[in-house]
Each structure stands twice: as structure tokens, then as C-alpha cells.
JSON list of C-alpha atoms in Angstrom, two decimals:
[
{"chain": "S", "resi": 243, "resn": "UNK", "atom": "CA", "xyz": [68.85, 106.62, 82.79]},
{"chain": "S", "resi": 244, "resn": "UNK", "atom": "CA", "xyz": [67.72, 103.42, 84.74]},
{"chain": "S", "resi": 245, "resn": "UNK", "atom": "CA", "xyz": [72.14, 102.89, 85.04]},
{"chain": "S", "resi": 246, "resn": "UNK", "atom": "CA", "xyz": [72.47, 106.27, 87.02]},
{"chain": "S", "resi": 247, "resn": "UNK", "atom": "CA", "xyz": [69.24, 105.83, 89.03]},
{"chain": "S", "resi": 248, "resn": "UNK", "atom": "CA", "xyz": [70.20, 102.50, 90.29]},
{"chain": "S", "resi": 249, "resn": "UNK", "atom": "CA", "xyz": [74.04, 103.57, 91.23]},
{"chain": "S", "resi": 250, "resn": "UNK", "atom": "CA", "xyz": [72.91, 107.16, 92.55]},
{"chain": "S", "resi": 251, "resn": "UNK", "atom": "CA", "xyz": [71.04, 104.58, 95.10]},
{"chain": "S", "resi": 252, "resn": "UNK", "atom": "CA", "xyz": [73.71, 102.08, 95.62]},
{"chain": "S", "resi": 253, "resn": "UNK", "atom": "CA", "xyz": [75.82, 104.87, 96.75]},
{"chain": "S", "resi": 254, "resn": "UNK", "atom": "CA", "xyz": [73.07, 106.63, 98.19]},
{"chain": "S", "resi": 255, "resn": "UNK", "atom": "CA", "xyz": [72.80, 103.21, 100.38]},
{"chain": "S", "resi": 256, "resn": "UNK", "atom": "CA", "xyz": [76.72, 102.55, 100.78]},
{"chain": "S", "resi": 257, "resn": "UNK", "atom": "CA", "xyz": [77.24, 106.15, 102.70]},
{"chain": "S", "resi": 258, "resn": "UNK", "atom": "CA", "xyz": [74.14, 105.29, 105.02]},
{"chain": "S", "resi": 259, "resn": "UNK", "atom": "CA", "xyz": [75.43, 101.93, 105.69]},
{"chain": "S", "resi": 260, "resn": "UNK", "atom": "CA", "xyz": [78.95, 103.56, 106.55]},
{"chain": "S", "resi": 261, "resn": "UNK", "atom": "CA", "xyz": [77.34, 106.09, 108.80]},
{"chain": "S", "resi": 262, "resn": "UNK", "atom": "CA", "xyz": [75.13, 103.18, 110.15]},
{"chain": "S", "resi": 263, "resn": "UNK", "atom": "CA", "xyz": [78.58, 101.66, 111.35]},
{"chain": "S", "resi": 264, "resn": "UNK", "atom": "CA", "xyz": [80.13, 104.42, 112.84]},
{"chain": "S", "resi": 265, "resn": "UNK", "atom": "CA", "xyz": [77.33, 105.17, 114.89]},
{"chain": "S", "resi": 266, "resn": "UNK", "atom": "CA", "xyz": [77.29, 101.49, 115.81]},
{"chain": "S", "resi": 267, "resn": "UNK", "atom": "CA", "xyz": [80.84, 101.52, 116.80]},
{"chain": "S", "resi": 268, "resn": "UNK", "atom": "CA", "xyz": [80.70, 104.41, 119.14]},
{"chain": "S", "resi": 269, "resn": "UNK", "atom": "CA", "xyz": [77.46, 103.95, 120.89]},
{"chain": "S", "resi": 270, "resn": "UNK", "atom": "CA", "xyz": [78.18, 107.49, 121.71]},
{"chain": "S", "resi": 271, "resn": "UNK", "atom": "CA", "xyz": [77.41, 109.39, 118.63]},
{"chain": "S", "resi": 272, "resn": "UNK", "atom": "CA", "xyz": [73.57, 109.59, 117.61]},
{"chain": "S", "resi": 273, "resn": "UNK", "atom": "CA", "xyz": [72.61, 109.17, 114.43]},
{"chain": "S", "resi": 274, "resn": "UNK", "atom": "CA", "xyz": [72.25, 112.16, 112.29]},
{"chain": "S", "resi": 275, "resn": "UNK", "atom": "CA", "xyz": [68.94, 111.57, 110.55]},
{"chain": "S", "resi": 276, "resn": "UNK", "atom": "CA", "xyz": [66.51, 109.75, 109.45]},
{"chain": "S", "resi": 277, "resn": "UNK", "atom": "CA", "xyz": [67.95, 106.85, 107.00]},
{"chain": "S", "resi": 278, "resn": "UNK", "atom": "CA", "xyz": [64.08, 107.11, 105.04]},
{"chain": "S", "resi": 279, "resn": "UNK", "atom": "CA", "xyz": [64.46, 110.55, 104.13]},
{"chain": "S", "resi": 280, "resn": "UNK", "atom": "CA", "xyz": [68.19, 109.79, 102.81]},
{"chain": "S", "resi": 281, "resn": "UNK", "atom": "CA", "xyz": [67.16, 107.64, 100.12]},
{"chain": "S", "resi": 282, "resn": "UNK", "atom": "CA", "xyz": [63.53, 109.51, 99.44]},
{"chain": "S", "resi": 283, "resn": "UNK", "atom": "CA", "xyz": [64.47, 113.24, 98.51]},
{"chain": "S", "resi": 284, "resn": "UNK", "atom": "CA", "xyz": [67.39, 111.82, 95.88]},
{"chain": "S", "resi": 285, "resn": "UNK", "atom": "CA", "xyz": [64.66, 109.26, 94.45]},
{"chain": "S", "resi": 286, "resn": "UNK", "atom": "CA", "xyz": [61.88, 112.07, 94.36]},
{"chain": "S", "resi": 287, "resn": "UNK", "atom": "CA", "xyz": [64.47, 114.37, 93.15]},
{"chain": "S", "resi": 288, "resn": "UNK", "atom": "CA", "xyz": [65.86, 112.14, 90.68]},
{"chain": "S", "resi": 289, "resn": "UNK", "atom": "CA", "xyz": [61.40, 111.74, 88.99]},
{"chain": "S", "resi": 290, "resn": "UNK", "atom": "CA", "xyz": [61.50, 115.49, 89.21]},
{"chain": "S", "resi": 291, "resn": "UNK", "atom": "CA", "xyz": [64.21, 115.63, 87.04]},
{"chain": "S", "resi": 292, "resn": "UNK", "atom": "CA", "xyz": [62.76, 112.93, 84.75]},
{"chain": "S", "resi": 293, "resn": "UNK", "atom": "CA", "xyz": [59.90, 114.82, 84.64]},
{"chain": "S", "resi": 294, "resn": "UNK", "atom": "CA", "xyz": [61.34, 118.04, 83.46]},
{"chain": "S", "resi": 295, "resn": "UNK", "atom": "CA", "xyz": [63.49, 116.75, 80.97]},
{"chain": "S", "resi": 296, "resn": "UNK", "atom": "CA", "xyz": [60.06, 115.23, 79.19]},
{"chain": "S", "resi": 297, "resn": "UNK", "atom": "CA", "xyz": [58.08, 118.33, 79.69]},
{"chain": "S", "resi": 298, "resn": "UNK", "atom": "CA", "xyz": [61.19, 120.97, 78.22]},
{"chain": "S", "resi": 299, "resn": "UNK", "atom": "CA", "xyz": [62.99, 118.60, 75.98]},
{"chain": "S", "resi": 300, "resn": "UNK", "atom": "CA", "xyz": [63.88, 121.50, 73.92]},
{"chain": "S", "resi": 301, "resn": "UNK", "atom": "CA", "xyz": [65.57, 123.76, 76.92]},
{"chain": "S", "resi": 302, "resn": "UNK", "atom": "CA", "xyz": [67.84, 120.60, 78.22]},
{"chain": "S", "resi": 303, "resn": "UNK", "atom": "CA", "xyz": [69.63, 119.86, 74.92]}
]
């Protein structure tokens, strides 16, 4: 589970780090949101998930 969690973030990090350029390289663009929030809600969604799956073992398999 740790092996998804960390590439889910790598990726996660690669796309804002490509957006990050783009916006850098065309000083006209803005950037679209906040880079926090990007990597927070997958993280937070990625411990709810965790969560469940402990709480209704019996309903995910």
C-alpha cells in the first residue's frame, strides 16, 4: 500500500511541476490553483480510503 501511496504522490508532484513550468514559460497564464491543495485532497483521500478498507474489510473483498 505504502508502493501506491508514494507513486500516486510522485505523479501527483510530476504534473504540478509540469504545470509549474508552463506557467513559468508564459508569464502570461496564471496558475490554476493552489499547488497545497493538489497534493492534500489525494493524501487525505488516499487515509480515507485506508480507513475504510480497515473498518469494512468484509465489503471490499
Amino acid at each position: 500500500m505504502l508502493k501506491e501511496w508514494i507513486q500516486a504522490n510522485l505523479t501527483i508532484f510530476s504534473a504540478i511541476l509540469i504545470i509549474k513550468l508552463i506557467c513559468w514559460a508564459n508569464p502570461d497564464l496564471d496558475e490554476p490553483f493552489n499547488y497545497w491543495w493538489g497534493m492534500l485532497i489525494p493524501n487525505v483521500a488516499f487515509i480515507l480510503v485506508l480507513i475504510l478498507k480497515r473498518f469494512f474489510k468484509e465489503e471490499f473483498h
